[in-house]
Amino acid sequence: DAGVIQSPRHEVTEMGQEVTLRCKPISGHDYLFWYRQTMMRGLELLIYFNNNVPIDDSGMPEDRFSAKMPNASFSTLKIQPSEPRDSAVYFCASSPRAPRPQYFGPGTRLTVT
Amino acid sequence: SQQGEEDPQALSIQEGENATMNCSYKTSINNLQWYRQNSGRGLVHLILIRSNEREKHSGRLRVTLDTSKKSSSLLITASRAADTASYFCATNSGSRLTFGEGTQLTVNP
């Protein structure tokens, strides 16, 4: 298995632009998690899905953030409009069931100027 | 808020020495997990210990859990330069994990 796949690996955008991050979980995993990692706040859970359904989005910082999972093999995290404080590394992780070990993707490093 | 708090924040040792990292948490847990993150990479799961277990081993890793003190420790024996990474404990509440701030381990060759 290729593991969790994220794209792009790096994204540099200007403030106000829309940003879309993509994730392909490991096949057969029922859970998908989106995290954000910064030096100041550490690793924060933004939202997670079970069987494509959003279960807990309490970590989504504000309405500018949205996440979808249209099918079992694809999820997106969208920021519109982006702001410099959104600069971080965004990780996607999947798990066969919870609370089992989570498998992380390589992350997307987002820089908003 | 971070459920787990690792101690120390940074640890520097020589190759061959043992490294011990500690994690404290605040609420009841079902299990506690340890992850490693190499610079610029995603987190990698190391070991999971259930709340009814006190100690678990995996290769050079030894994890202990004391639920009465709400604490866990990760011991890496005979450390190698390749063990240089950040180590995070994570506690689960339902289906979600809450990660600590991590310990940055540097193993000098």
Coordinates of N, CA, C and O in Angstrom, one line a residue, chain B:
Chain B
S1 N -7.1 22.3 23.5 CA -6.0 22.2 24.5 C -5.3 20.9 24.4 O -5.9 19.9 24.0
Q2 N -4.1 20.9 24.8 CA -3.3 19.7 24.7 C -3.6 18.8 25.9 O -3.4 19.2 27.0
Q3 N -4.0 17.6 25.7 CA -4.2 16.6 26.8 C -2.9 16.2 27.4 O -2.8 16.1 28.6
G4 N -2.0 15.8 26.5 CA -0.8 15.2 27.0 C 0.3 16.3 27.0 O 0.4 17.2 26.2
E5 N 1.2 16.2 28.0 CA 2.3 17.1 28.2 C 3.5 16.3 28.3 O 3.7 15.5 29.3
E6 N 4.5 16.4 27.4 CA 5.7 15.7 27.4 C 6.8 16.4 28.2 O 6.8 17.6 28.3
D7 N 7.6 15.6 28.8 CA 8.7 16.1 29.6 C 9.9 15.1 29.4 O 9.7 13.9 29.5
P8 N 11.1 15.6 29.0 CA 11.4 17.0 28.8 C 11.0 17.5 27.4 O 10.6 16.7 26.6
Q9 N 11.1 18.8 27.2 CA 10.8 19.3 25.9 C 11.9 19.0 24.9 O 11.6 18.8 23.7
A10 N 13.1 18.9 25.4 CA 14.2 18.5 24.5 C 15.2 17.7 25.3 O 15.4 17.8 26.5
L11 N 15.8 16.7 24.6 CA 16.7 15.8 25.2 C 17.8 15.5 24.3 O 17.6 15.1 23.1
S12 N 19.1 15.6 24.7 CA 20.2 15.3 23.9 C 21.1 14.3 24.6 O 21.5 14.5 25.7
I13 N 21.4 13.2 23.9 CA 22.2 12.1 24.4 C 23.2 11.6 23.4 O 23.1 12.0 22.3
Q14 N 24.1 10.8 23.9 CA 25.0 10.1 23.0 C 24.5 8.8 22.5 O 23.7 8.1 23.2
E15 N 24.9 8.4 21.4 CA 24.6 7.1 20.8 C 24.9 6.0 21.8 O 26.0 6.0 22.4
G16 N 24.0 5.1 21.9 CA 24.2 4.0 22.9 C 23.6 4.2 24.2 O 23.3 3.2 24.9
E17 N 23.3 5.4 24.6 CA 22.6 5.7 25.8 C 21.1 5.4 25.7 O 20.6 5.3 24.6
N18 N 20.5 5.4 26.8 CA 19.0 5.2 26.9 C 18.4 6.6 26.9 O 18.9 7.5 27.5
A19 N 17.2 6.7 26.4 CA 16.4 7.9 26.4 C 15.1 7.7 27.0 O 14.4 6.7 26.6
T20 N 14.7 8.5 28.0 CA 13.4 8.4 28.6 C 12.6 9.7 28.5 O 13.1 10.7 28.8
M21 N 11.4 9.5 28.0 CA 10.5 10.6 27.8 C 9.2 10.4 28.6 O 8.8 9.2 28.6
N22 N 8.7 11.4 29.2 CA 7.5 11.2 30.0 C 6.3 12.0 29.5 O 6.5 13.0 28.8
C23 N 5.1 11.5 29.8 CA 3.9 12.1 29.3 C 2.9 12.1 30.4 O 2.7 11.1 31.1
S24 N 2.3 13.3 30.7 CA 1.2 13.4 31.7 C 0.0 13.8 31.0 O 0.0 14.5 30.0
Y25 N -1.2 13.3 31.4 CA -2.4 13.7 30.8 C -3.4 14.0 31.9 O -3.2 13.8 33.1
K26 N -4.6 14.5 31.5 CA -5.5 15.0 32.5 C -6.8 14.2 32.7 O -7.3 14.2 33.8
T27 N -7.3 13.6 31.7 CA -8.6 12.9 31.8 C -8.4 11.4 31.7 O -7.4 10.9 31.3
S28 N -9.5 10.7 32.0 CA -9.4 9.2 31.8 C -9.2 8.9 30.3 O -9.7 9.6 29.4
I29 N -8.6 7.8 30.1 CA -8.2 7.4 28.7 C -8.6 5.9 28.5 O -8.7 5.1 29.5
N30 N -8.8 5.5 27.3 CA -8.9 4.1 26.9 C -7.6 3.5 26.5 O -7.3 2.4 26.8
N31 N -6.8 4.3 25.9 CA -5.4 3.9 25.6 C -4.5 5.1 25.4 O -5.0 6.3 25.3
L32 N -3.2 4.9 25.3 CA -2.3 6.0 25.1 C -1.3 5.5 24.0 O -0.9 4.3 24.0
Q33 N -1.0 6.4 23.1 CA -0.2 6.0 22.0 C 1.1 6.9 21.9 O 1.0 8.0 22.3
W34 N 2.1 6.4 21.4 CA 3.3 7.2 21.2 C 3.6 7.2 19.7 O 3.5 6.1 19.0
Y35 N 4.0 8.4 19.2 CA 4.3 8.6 17.8 C 5.7 9.2 17.7 O 6.1 9.9 18.6
R36 N 6.3 9.0 16.5 CA 7.6 9.6 16.2 C 7.4 10.5 15.0 O 6.7 10.1 14.1
Q37 N 8.1 11.6 15.0 CA 8.0 12.5 13.8 C 9.5 12.9 13.5 O 10.1 13.7 14.2
N38 N 9.9 12.5 12.3 CA 11.2 13.0 11.8 C 11.0 14.3 11.2 O 9.9 14.6 10.7
S39 N 12.0 15.1 11.1 CA 11.9 16.5 10.6 C 11.3 16.5 9.2 O 11.8 15.8 8.3
G40 N 10.3 17.3 9.0 CA 9.7 17.4 7.7 C 8.8 16.2 7.3 O 8.4 16.2 6.1
R41 N 8.5 15.3 8.2 CA 7.7 14.2 7.8 C 6.4 14.1 8.6 O 6.2 14.9 9.6
G42 N 5.6 13.2 8.3 CA 4.4 12.9 9.1 C 4.7 12.0 10.3 O 5.8 11.5 10.4
L43 N 3.8 11.9 11.2 CA 3.9 11.1 12.4 C 3.8 9.7 12.1 O 3.1 9.2 11.2
V44 N 4.6 8.9 12.8 CA 4.6 7.4 12.6 C 4.3 6.8 14.0 O 4.9 7.1 15.0
H45 N 3.3 5.9 13.9 CA 2.9 5.2 15.2 C 4.0 4.3 15.6 O 4.6 3.5 14.9
L46 N 4.3 4.4 17.0 CA 5.3 3.5 17.5 C 4.6 2.3 18.4 O 5.0 1.2 18.2
I47 N 3.8 2.7 19.3 CA 3.3 1.7 20.2 C 2.0 2.2 20.8 O 1.8 3.4 21.0
L48 N 1.1 1.3 21.2 CA -0.2 1.6 21.8 C -0.2 0.8 23.1 O 0.0 -0.4 23.1
I49 N -0.6 1.5 24.2 CA -0.8 0.8 25.5 C -2.2 1.0 26.0 O -2.6 2.2 26.0
R50 N -2.9 0.0 26.3 CA -4.3 0.1 26.8 C -4.3 0.5 28.3 O -3.3 0.3 29.0
S51 N -5.4 1.0 28.7 CA -5.5 1.5 30.0 C -5.4 0.4 31.1 O -5.0 0.7 32.2
N52 N -5.6 -0.8 30.7 CA -5.5 -1.9 31.7 C -4.1 -2.6 31.6 O -3.9 -3.6 32.2
E53 N -3.2 -2.0 30.8 CA -1.9 -2.5 30.7 C -0.9 -1.6 31.5 O -1.2 -0.4 31.6
R54 N 0.1 -2.1 32.0 CA 1.1 -1.3 32.8 C 2.4 -1.1 32.1 O 3.1 -0.2 32.3
E55 N 2.7 -2.1 31.2 CA 4.0 -2.0 30.5 C 3.9 -2.8 29.2 O 3.2 -3.8 29.1
K56 N 4.6 -2.3 28.2 CA 4.6 -2.9 26.9 C 5.9 -2.7 26.2 O 6.6 -1.6 26.4
H57 N 6.4 -3.7 25.5 CA 7.6 -3.6 24.8 C 7.5 -3.8 23.3 O 6.6 -4.5 22.8
S58 N 8.3 -3.1 22.6 CA 8.4 -3.3 21.1 C 9.8 -3.0 20.7 O 10.2 -1.9 20.6
G59 N 10.6 -4.1 20.4 CA 12.0 -3.9 20.0 C 12.7 -3.2 21.1 O 12.8 -3.6 22.3
R60 N 13.3 -2.0 20.8 CA 14.1 -1.2 21.7 C 13.2 -0.3 22.5 O 13.7 0.5 23.3
L61 N 11.9 -0.3 22.3 CA 11.0 0.6 23.0 C 10.3 -0.1 24.2 O 9.9 -1.3 24.1
R62 N 10.2 0.6 25.2 CA 9.5 0.2 26.4 C 8.6 1.3 26.9 O 9.0 2.4 27.1
V63 N 7.3 1.0 27.0 CA 6.3 2.0 27.4 C 5.7 1.5 28.7 O 5.4 0.4 28.9
T64 N 5.6 2.5 29.6 CA 4.8 2.2 30.9 C 3.7 3.1 31.0 O 3.7 4.2 30.4
L65 N 2.7 2.7 31.7 CA 1.5 3.5 31.9 C 1.1 3.4 33.4 O 0.9 2.3 33.9
D66 N 0.9 4.5 34.0 CA 0.4 4.6 35.4 C -0.9 5.4 35.4 O -0.8 6.6 35.4
T67 N -2.0 4.7 35.4 CA -3.3 5.5 35.3 C -3.6 6.2 36.6 O -4.3 7.2 36.5
S68 N -3.1 5.7 37.7 CA -3.3 6.4 38.9 C -2.7 7.8 39.0 O -3.2 8.8 39.6
K69 N -1.5 7.9 38.3 CA -0.8 9.2 38.2 C -1.0 9.9 36.9 O -0.5 11.0 36.7
K70 N -1.8 9.2 36.0 CA -2.1 9.8 34.7 C -0.8 10.1 34.0 O -0.6 11.3 33.6
S71 N 0.1 9.2 33.9 CA 1.4 9.4 33.3 C 1.8 8.2 32.5 O 1.4 7.0 32.8
S72 N 2.7 8.4 31.6 CA 3.3 7.3 30.8 C 4.7 7.7 30.5 O 5.1 8.9 30.5
S73 N 5.6 6.7 30.3 CA 6.9 7.0 29.9 C 7.3 6.1 28.7 O 6.8 5.0 28.5
L74 N 8.2 6.6 27.9 CA 8.7 5.9 26.7 C 10.2 5.8 26.9 O 10.9 6.9 27.1
L75 N 10.7 4.6 26.9 CA 12.1 4.4 27.0 C 12.6 3.8 25.7 O 12.1 2.8 25.2
I76 N 13.7 4.4 25.2 CA 14.4 3.9 24.0 C 15.7 3.5 24.5 O 16.5 4.3 25.0
T77 N 16.0 2.2 24.3 CA 17.3 1.7 24.8 C 18.3 1.7 23.7 O 17.9 1.6 22.5
A78 N 19.6 1.7 24.0 CA 20.7 1.7 23.1 C 20.4 2.6 21.9 O 20.3 2.1 20.7
S79 N 20.2 3.8 22.1 CA 19.8 4.8 21.1 C 20.8 4.9 20.0 O 22.0 4.6 20.1
R80 N 20.2 5.2 18.8 CA 21.0 5.4 17.6 C 20.8 6.8 17.0 O 19.8 7.4 17.3
A81 N 21.7 7.2 16.2 CA 21.5 8.5 15.6 C 20.2 8.6 14.8 O 19.6 9.7 14.8
A82 N 19.8 7.5 14.3 CA 18.5 7.5 13.5 C 17.3 7.7 14.4 O 16.2 7.9 13.9
D83 N 17.5 7.6 15.7 CA 16.3 7.8 16.6 C 16.1 9.3 16.8 O 15.1 9.7 17.5
T84 N 16.9 10.2 16.3 CA 16.7 11.6 16.4 C 15.4 12.0 15.7 O 15.2 11.7 14.5
A85 N 14.5 12.6 16.5 CA 13.2 12.9 16.0 C 12.4 13.6 17.2 O 12.9 13.7 18.3
S86 N 11.2 14.0 16.9 CA 10.3 14.4 18.0 C 9.4 13.2 18.3 O 8.9 12.5 17.4
Y87 N 9.1 13.1 19.6 CA 8.2 12.0 20.1 C 7.0 12.6 20.8 O 7.1 13.5 21.6
F88 N 5.9 12.1 20.4 CA 4.6 12.6 20.9 C 3.8 11.5 21.6 O 3.7 10.4 21.0
C89 N 3.2 11.8 22.7 CA 2.2 10.9 23.2 C 0.8 11.4 22.8 O 0.7 12.6 22.5
A90 N -0.1 10.5 22.7 CA -1.4 10.9 22.3 C -2.4 10.1 23.1 O -2.3 8.8 23.2
T91 N -3.4 10.7 23.6 CA -4.5 10.0 24.3 C -5.7 10.1 23.6 O -6.0 11.0 22.8
N92 N -6.5 9.0 23.7 CA -7.8 9.0 22.9 C -9.0 9.3 23.8 O -9.1 8.8 24.9
S93 N -9.9 10.0 23.2 CA -11.2 10.3 23.8 C -12.2 9.9 22.7 O -12.3 10.7 21.8
G94 N -12.8 8.8 22.9 CA -13.7 8.3 21.8 C -12.9 8.0 20.6 O -11.9 7.2 20.7
S95 N -13.2 8.6 19.5 CA -12.4 8.3 18.2 C -11.3 9.2 18.0 O -10.6 9.0 17.0
R96 N -11.2 10.3 18.7 CA -10.2 11.3 18.4 C -9.0 11.1 19.3 O -9.1 10.7 20.5
L97 N -7.8 11.5 18.8 CA -6.6 11.5 19.6 C -6.2 13.0 19.9 O -6.4 13.9 19.0
T98 N -5.7 13.2 21.1 CA -5.2 14.5 21.4 C -3.7 14.3 21.7 O -3.3 13.5 22.5
F99 N -2.9 15.1 21.0 CA -1.4 15.0 21.1 C -0.8 16.0 22.0 O -1.3 17.1 22.2
G100 N 0.3 15.6 22.7 CA 1.0 16.5 23.5 C 1.9 17.3 22.6 O 1.9 17.2 21.4
E101 N 2.8 18.1 23.2 CA 3.6 19.0 22.5 C 4.9 18.4 22.0 O 5.6 19.0 21.2
G102 N 5.2 17.2 22.5 CA 6.4 16.5 22.0 C 7.7 16.7 22.7 O 7.9 17.7 23.4
T103 N 8.5 15.7 22.6 CA 9.9 15.8 23.1 C 10.8 15.7 21.9 O 10.7 14.8 21.1
Q104 N 11.7 16.7 21.8 CA 12.7 16.6 20.7 C 13.9 15.9 21.2 O 14.6 16.3 22.1
L105 N 14.1 14.7 20.6 CA 15.3 13.9 21.0 C 16.4 14.0 20.0 O 16.1 13.9 18.8
T106 N 17.6 14.3 20.4 CA 18.8 14.4 19.6 C 19.7 13.3 20.1 O 20.1 13.3 21.2
V107 N 20.1 12.4 19.2 CA 21.1 11.4 19.5 C 22.4 11.7 18.7 O 22.4 11.6 17.5
N108 N 23.4 12.0 19.5 CA 24.7 12.4 18.9 C 25.5 11.2 18.6 O 25.7 10.4 19.5
P109 N 26.1 11.1 17.4 CA 26.9 9.9 17.0 C 28.3 10.0 17.7 O 28.7 11.0 18.3

